[in-house]
PDB file of C-alpha atoms and ligand atoms in Angstrom:
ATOM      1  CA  UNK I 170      73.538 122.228  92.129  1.00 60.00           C
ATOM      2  CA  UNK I 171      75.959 124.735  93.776  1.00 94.00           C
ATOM      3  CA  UNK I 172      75.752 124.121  97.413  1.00 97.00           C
ATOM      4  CA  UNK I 173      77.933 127.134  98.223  1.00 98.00           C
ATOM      5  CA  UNK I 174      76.126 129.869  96.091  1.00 98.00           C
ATOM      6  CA  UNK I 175      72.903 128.721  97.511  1.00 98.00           C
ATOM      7  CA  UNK I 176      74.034 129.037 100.697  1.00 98.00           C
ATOM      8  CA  UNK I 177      75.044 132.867 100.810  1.00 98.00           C
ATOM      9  CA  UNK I 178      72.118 133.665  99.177  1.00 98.00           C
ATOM     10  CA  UNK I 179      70.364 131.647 101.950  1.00 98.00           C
ATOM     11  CA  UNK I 180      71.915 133.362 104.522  1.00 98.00           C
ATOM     12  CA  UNK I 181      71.300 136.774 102.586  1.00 98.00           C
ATOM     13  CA  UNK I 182      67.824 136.497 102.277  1.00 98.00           C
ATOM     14  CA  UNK I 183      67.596 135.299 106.314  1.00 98.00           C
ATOM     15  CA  UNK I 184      69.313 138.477 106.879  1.00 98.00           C
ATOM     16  CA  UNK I 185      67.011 140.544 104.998  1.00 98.00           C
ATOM     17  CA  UNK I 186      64.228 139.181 106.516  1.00 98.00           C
ATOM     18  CA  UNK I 187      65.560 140.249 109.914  1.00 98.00           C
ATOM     19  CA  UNK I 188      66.322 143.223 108.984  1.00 98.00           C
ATOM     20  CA  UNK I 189      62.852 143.978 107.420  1.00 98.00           C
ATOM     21  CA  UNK I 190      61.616 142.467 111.042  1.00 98.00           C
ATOM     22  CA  UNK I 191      63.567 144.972 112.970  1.00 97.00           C
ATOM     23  CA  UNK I 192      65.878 142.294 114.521  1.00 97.00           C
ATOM     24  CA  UNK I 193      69.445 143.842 115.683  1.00 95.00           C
ATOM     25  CA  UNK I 194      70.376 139.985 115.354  1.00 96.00           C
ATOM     26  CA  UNK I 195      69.479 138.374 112.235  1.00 98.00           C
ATOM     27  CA  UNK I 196      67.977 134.749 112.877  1.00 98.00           C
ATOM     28  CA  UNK I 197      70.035 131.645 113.420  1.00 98.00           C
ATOM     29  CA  UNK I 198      70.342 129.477 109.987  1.00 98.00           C
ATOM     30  CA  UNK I 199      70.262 125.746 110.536  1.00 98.00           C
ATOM     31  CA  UNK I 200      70.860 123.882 107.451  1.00 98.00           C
ATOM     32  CA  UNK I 201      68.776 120.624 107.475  1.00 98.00           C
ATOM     33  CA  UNK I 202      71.262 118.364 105.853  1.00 97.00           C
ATOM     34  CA  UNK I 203      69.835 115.219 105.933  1.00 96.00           C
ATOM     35  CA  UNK I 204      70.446 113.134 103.068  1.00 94.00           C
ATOM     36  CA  UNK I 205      73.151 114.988 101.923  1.00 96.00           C
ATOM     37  CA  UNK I 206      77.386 113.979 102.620  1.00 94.00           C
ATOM     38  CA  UNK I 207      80.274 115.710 103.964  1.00 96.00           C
ATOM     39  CA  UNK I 208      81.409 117.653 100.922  1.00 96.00           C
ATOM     40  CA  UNK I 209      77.891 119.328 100.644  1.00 97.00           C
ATOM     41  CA  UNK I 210      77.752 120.058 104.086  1.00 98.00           C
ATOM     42  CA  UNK I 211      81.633 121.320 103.868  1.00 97.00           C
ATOM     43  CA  UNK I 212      80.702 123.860 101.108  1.00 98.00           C
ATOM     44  CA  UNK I 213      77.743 125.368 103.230  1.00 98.00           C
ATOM     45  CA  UNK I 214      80.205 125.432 105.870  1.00 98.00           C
ATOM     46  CA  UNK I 215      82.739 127.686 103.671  1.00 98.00           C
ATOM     47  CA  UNK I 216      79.822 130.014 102.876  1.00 98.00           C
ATOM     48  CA  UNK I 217      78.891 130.300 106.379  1.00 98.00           C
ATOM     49  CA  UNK I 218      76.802 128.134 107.605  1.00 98.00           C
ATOM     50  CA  UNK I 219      77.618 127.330 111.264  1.00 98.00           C
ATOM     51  CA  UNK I 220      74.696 124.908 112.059  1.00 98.00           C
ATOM     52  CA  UNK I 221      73.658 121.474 110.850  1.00 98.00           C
ATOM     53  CA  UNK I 222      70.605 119.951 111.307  1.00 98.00           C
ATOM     54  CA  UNK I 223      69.633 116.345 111.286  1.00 98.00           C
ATOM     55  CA  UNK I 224      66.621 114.027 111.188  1.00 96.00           C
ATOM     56  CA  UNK I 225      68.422 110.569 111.732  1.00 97.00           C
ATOM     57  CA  UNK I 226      70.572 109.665 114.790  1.00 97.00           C
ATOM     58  CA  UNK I 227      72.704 107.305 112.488  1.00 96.00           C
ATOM     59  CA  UNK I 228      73.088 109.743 109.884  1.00 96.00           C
ATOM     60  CA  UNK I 229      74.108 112.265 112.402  1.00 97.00           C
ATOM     61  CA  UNK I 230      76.731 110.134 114.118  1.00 97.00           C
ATOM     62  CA  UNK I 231      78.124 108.639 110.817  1.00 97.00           C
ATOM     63  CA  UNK I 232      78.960 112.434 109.417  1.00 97.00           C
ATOM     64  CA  UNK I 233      79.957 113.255 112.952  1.00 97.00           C
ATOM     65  CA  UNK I 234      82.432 110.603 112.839  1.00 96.00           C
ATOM     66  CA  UNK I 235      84.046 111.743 109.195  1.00 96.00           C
ATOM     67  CA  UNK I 236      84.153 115.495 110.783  1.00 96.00           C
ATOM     68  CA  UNK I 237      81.611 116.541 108.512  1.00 97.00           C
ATOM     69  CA  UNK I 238      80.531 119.326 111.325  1.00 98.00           C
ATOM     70  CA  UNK I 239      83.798 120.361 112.544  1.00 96.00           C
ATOM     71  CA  UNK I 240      83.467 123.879 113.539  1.00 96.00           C
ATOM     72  CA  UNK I 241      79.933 124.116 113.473  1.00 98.00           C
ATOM     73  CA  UNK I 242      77.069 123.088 115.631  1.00 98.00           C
ATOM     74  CA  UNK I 243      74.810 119.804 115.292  1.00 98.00           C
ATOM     75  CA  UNK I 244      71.283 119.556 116.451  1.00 98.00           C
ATOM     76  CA  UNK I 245      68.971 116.930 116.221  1.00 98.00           C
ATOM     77  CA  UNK I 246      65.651 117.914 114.865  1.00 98.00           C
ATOM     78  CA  UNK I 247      63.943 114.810 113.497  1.00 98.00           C
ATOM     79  CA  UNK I 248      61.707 112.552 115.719  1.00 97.00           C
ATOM     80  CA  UNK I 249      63.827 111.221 118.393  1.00 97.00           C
ATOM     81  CA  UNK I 250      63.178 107.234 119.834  1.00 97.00           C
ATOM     82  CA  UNK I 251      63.541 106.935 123.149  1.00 97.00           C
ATOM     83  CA  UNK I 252      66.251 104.212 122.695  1.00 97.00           C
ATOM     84  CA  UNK I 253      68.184 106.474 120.730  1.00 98.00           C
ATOM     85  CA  UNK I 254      68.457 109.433 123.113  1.00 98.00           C
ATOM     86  CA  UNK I 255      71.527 107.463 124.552  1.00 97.00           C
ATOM     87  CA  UNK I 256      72.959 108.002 121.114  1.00 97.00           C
ATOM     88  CA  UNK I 257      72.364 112.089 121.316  1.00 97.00           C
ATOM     89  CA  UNK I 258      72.263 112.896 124.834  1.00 97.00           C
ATOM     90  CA  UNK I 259      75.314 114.830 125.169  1.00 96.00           C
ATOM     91  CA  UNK I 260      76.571 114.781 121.850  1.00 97.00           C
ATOM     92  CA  UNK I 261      74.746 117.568 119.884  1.00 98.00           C
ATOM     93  CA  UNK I 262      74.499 121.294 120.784  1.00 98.00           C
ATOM     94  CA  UNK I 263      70.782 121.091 120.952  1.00 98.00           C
ATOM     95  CA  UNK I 264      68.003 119.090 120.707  1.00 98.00           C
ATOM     96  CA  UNK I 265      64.875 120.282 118.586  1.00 98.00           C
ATOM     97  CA  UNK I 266      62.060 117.954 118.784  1.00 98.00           C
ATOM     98  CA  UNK I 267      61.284 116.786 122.411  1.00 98.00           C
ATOM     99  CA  UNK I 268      57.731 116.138 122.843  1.00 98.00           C
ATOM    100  CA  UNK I 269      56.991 113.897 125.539  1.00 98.00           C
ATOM    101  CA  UNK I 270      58.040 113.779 129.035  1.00 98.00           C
ATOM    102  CA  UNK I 271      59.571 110.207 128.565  1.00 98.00           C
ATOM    103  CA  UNK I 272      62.190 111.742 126.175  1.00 98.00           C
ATOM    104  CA  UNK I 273      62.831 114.888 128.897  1.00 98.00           C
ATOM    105  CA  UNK I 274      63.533 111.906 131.882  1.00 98.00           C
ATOM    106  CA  UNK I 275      65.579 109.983 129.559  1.00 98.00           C
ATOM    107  CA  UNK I 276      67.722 113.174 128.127  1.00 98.00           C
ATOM    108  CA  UNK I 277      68.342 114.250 131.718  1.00 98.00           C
ATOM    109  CA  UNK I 278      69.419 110.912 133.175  1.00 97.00           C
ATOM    110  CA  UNK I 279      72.223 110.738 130.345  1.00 96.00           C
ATOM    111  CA  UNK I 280      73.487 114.171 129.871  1.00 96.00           C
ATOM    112  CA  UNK I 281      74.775 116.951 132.329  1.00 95.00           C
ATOM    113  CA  UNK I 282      74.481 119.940 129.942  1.00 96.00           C
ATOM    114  CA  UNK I 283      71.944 119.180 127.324  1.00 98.00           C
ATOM    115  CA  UNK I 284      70.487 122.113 125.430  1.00 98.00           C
ATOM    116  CA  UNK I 285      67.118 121.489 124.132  1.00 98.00           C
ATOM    117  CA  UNK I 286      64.097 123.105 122.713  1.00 98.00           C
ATOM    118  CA  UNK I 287      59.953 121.279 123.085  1.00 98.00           C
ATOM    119  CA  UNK I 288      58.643 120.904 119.347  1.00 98.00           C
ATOM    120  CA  UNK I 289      55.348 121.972 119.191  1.00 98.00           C
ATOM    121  CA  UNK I 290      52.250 120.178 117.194  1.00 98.00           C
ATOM    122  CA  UNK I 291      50.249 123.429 116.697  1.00 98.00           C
ATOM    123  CA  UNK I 292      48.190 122.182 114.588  1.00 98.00           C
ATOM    124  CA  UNK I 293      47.180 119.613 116.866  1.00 98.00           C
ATOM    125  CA  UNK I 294      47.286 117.236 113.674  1.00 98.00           C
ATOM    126  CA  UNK I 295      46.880 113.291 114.691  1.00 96.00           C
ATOM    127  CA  UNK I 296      49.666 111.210 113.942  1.00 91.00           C
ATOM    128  CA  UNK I 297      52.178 114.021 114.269  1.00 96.00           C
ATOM    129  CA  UNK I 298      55.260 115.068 116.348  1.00 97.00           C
ATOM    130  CA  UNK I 299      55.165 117.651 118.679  1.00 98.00           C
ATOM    131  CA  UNK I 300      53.193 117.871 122.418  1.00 98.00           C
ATOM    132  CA  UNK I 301      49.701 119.499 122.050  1.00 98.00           C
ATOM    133  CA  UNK I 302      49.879 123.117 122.931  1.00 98.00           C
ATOM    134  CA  UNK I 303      47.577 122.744 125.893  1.00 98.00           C
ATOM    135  CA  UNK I 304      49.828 120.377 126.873  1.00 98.00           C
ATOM    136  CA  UNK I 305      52.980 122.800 126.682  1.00 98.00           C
ATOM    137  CA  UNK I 306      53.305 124.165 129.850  1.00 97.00           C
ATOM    138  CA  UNK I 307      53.339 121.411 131.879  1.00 97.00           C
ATOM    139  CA  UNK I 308      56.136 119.756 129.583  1.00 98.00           C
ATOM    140  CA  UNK I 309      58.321 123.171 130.413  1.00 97.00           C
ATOM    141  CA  UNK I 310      57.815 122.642 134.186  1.00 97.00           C
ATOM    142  CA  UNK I 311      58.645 119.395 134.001  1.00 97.00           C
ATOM    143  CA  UNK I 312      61.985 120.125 132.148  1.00 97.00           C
ATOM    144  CA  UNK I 313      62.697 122.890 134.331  1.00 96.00           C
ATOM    145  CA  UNK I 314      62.794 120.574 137.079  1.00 96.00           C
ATOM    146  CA  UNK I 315      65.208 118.037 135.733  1.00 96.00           C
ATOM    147  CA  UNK I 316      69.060 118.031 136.004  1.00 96.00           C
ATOM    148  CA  UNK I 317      70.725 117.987 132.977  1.00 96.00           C
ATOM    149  CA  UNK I 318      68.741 119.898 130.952  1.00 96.00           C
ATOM    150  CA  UNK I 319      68.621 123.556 129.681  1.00 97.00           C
ATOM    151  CA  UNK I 320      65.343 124.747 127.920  1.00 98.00           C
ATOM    152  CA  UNK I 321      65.612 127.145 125.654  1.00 98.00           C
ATOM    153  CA  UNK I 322      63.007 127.453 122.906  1.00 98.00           C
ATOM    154  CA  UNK I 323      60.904 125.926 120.732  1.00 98.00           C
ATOM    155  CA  UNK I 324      59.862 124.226 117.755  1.00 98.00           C
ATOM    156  CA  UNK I 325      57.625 123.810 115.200  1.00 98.00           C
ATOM    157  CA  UNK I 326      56.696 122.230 111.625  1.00 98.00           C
ATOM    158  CA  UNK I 327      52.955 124.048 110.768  1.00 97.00           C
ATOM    159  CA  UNK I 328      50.883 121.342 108.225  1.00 97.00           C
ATOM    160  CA  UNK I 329      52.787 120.336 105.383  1.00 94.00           C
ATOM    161  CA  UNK I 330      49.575 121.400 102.985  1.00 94.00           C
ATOM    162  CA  UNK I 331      48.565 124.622 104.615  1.00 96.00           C
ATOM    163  CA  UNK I 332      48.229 127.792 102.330  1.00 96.00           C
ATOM    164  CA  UNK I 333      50.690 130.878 103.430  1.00 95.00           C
ATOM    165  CA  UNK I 334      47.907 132.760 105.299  1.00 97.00           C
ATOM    166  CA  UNK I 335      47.563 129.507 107.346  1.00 98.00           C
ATOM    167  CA  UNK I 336      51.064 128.611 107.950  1.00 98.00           C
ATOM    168  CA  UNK I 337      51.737 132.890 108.850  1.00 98.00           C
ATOM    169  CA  UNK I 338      48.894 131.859 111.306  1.00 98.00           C
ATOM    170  CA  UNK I 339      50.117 129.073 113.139  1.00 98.00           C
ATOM    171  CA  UNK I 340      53.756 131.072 113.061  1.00 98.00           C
ATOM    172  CA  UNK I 341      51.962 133.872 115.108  1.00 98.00           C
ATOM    173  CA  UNK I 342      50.474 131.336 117.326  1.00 98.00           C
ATOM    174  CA  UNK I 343      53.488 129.574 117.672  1.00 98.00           C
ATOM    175  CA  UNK I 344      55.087 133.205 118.657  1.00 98.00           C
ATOM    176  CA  UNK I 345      52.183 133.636 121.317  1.00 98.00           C
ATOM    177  CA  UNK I 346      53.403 130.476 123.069  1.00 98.00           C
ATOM    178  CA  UNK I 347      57.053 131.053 122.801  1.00 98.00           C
ATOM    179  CA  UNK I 348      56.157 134.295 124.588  1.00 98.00           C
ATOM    180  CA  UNK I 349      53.881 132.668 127.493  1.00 97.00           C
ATOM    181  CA  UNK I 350      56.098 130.297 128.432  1.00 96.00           C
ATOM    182  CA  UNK I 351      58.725 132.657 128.771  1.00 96.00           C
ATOM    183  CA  UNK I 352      56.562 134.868 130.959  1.00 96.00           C
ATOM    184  CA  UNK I 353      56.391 132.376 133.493  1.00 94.00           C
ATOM    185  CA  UNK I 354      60.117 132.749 134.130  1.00 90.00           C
ATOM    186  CA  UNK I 355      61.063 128.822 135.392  1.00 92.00           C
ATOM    187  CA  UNK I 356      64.305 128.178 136.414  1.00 87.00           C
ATOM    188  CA  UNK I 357      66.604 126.670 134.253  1.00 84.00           C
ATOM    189  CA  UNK I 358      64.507 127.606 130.782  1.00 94.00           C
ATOM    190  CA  UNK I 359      66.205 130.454 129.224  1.00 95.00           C
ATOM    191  CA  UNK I 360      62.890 130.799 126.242  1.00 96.00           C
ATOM    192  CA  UNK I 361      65.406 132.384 123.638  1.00 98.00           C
ATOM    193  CA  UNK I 362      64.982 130.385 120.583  1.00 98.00           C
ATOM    194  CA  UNK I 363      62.447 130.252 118.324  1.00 98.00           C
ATOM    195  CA  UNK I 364      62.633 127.585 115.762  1.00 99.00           C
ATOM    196  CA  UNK I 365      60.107 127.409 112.835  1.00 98.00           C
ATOM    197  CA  UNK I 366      60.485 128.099 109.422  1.00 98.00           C
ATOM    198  CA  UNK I 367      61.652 125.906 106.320  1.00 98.00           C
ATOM    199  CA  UNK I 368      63.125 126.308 102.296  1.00 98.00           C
ATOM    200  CA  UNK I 369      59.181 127.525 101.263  1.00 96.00           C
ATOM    201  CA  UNK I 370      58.512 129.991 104.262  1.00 98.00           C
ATOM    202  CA  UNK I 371      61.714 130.829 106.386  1.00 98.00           C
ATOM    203  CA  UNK I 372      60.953 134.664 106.003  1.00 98.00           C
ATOM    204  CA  UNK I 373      57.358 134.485 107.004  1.00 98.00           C
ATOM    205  CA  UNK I 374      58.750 132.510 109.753  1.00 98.00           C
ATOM    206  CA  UNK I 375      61.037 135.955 110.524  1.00 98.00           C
ATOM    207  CA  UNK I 376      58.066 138.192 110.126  1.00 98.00           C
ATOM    208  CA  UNK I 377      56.185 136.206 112.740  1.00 98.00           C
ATOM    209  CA  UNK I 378      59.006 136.088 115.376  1.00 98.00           C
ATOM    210  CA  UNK I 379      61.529 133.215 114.716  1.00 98.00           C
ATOM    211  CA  UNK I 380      64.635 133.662 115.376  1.00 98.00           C
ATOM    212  CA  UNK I 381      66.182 130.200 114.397  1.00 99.00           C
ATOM    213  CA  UNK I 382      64.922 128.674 110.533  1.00 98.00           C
ATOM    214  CA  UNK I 383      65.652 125.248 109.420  1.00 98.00           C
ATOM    215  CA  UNK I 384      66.540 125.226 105.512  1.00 98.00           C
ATOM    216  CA  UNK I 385      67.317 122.084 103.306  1.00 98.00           C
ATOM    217  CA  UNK I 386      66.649 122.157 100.067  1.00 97.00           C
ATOM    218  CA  UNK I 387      67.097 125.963  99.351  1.00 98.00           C
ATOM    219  CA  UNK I 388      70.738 124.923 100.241  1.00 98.00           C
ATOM    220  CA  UNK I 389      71.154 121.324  99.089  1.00 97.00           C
ATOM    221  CA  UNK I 390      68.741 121.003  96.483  1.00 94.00           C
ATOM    222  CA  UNK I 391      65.886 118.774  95.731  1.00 91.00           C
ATOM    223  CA  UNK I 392      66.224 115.459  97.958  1.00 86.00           C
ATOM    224  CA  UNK I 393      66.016 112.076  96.175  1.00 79.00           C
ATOM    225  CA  UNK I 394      63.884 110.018  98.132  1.00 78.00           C
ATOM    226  CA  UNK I 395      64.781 106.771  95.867  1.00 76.00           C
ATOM    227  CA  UNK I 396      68.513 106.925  97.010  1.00 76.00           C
ATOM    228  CA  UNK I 397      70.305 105.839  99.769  1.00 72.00           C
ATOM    229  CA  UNK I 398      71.283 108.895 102.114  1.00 74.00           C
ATOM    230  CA  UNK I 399      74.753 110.359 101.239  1.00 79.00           C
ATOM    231  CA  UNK I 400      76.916 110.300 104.059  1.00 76.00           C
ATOM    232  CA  UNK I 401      80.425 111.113 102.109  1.00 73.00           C
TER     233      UNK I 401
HETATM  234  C1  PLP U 151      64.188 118.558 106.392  1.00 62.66           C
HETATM  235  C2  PLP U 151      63.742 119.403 107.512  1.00 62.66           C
HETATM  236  C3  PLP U 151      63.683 120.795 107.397  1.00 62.66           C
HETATM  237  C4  PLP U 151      64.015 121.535 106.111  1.00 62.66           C
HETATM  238  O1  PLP U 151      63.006 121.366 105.167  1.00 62.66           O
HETATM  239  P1  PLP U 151      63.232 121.907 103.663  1.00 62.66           P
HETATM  240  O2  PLP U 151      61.893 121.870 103.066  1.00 62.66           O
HETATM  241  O3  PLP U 151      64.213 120.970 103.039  1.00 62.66           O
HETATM  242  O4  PLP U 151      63.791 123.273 103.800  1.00 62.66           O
HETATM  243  C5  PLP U 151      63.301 121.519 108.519  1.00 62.66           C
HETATM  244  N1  PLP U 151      62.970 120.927 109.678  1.00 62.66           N
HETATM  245  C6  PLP U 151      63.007 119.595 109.833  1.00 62.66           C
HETATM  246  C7  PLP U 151      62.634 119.007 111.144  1.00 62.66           C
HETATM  247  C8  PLP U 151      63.390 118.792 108.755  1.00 62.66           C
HETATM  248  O5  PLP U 151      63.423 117.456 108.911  1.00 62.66           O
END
């Protein structure tokens, strides 16, 4: 597995892709690194990765602590428990996955500048992260309102077994929203990022209007479920 050759041609094809899309920018890479340690993440870092992703607040703050990010952004983009925000509020660039209005009182009682985008169940599946998307806009006033928090964007993870016409689909719904809510011009919610998009559909993602893509394995490799998470 060669982290670092993986890696550029990541950030090749994300390039492409926005380039294909007509993008003068291409889209943000975040490489989801959980389960992987600080050398892997240092060798995406020397091919140019600039963002790390990360789905567990222990993991985060464990690779944080070695420097495993230095230079680069961290966001937190796995479910977040509300007695954990005190753990992340504050310490990562952005925050991916707030769904509830809980999370958005609890993020803006603890930090003064934190960045953070509302991830989006639009598949309305049970069981699953993400607020409803009728529920949407009234979880982007309410973060409008608060101190301490900057909106800007969303997030999404369409239904793991969903064919590529249906995950394109929820993409271009996902797109819709991203542009409604940004219509309705609230203070303090900038609506620039667009986060959806993973190893098996990142450039569909493109085509349908992200402009941020979460990739793990394309970089890393296969994860093994059976081992205890890397952090070294
Ligand atoms: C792991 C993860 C990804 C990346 O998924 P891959 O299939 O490894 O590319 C993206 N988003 C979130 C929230 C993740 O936890």
């Amino acid at each position: 597995m060669d982290v670092y050759s993986n890696a550029k041609r990541i950030l090749e094809r994300v390039a492409e892709a926005s380039f294909r899309a007509g993008r003068a920018e291409p889209a943000v890479l975040v490489a989801a690194s959980k389960m992987n340690g600080y050398e892997a993440l240092r060798e995406a870092y020397r091919a140019g990765v600039r963002l790390f992703g990360e789905n567990r607040v222990q993991e985060l703050l464990a690779k944080d602590s070695l420097g495993a990010y230095e230079g680069a952004e961290k966001h937190f983009i796995g479910h977040l428990q509300k007695n954990k925000v005190k753990d992340v509020a504050g310490r990562v660039d952005l925050i991916q996955s707030v769904d509830s209005p809980e999370l958005i009182d609890l993020i803006s009682a603890r930090a003064e500048h934190q960045r953070i985008l509302i991830e989006v169940n639009i598949a309305s599946e049970p069981q699953k992260s993400g607020v409803l998307p009728e529920e949407l806009p009234e979880l982007a006033a309410r973060a409008a309102e608060k101190p301490g928090i900057l909106l800007e964007g969303l997030m999404a993870i369409p239904p793991q077994n969903a064919n590529v016409a249906e995950t394109c689909r929820y993409f271009e719904k996902m797109h819709n929203l991203f542009i409604d809510i940004g219509a309705k011009k609230y203070d303090n919610v900038t609506m620039t990022i667009l986060s959806m998009g993973m190893s098996r559909d990142f450039e569909e993602a493109i085509a349908a209007g992200a402009n941020m893509v979460r990739v793990g394995v394309g970089i890393f490799g296969e994860r093994d479920y059976g081992q205890p998470h890397k952090i070294l």
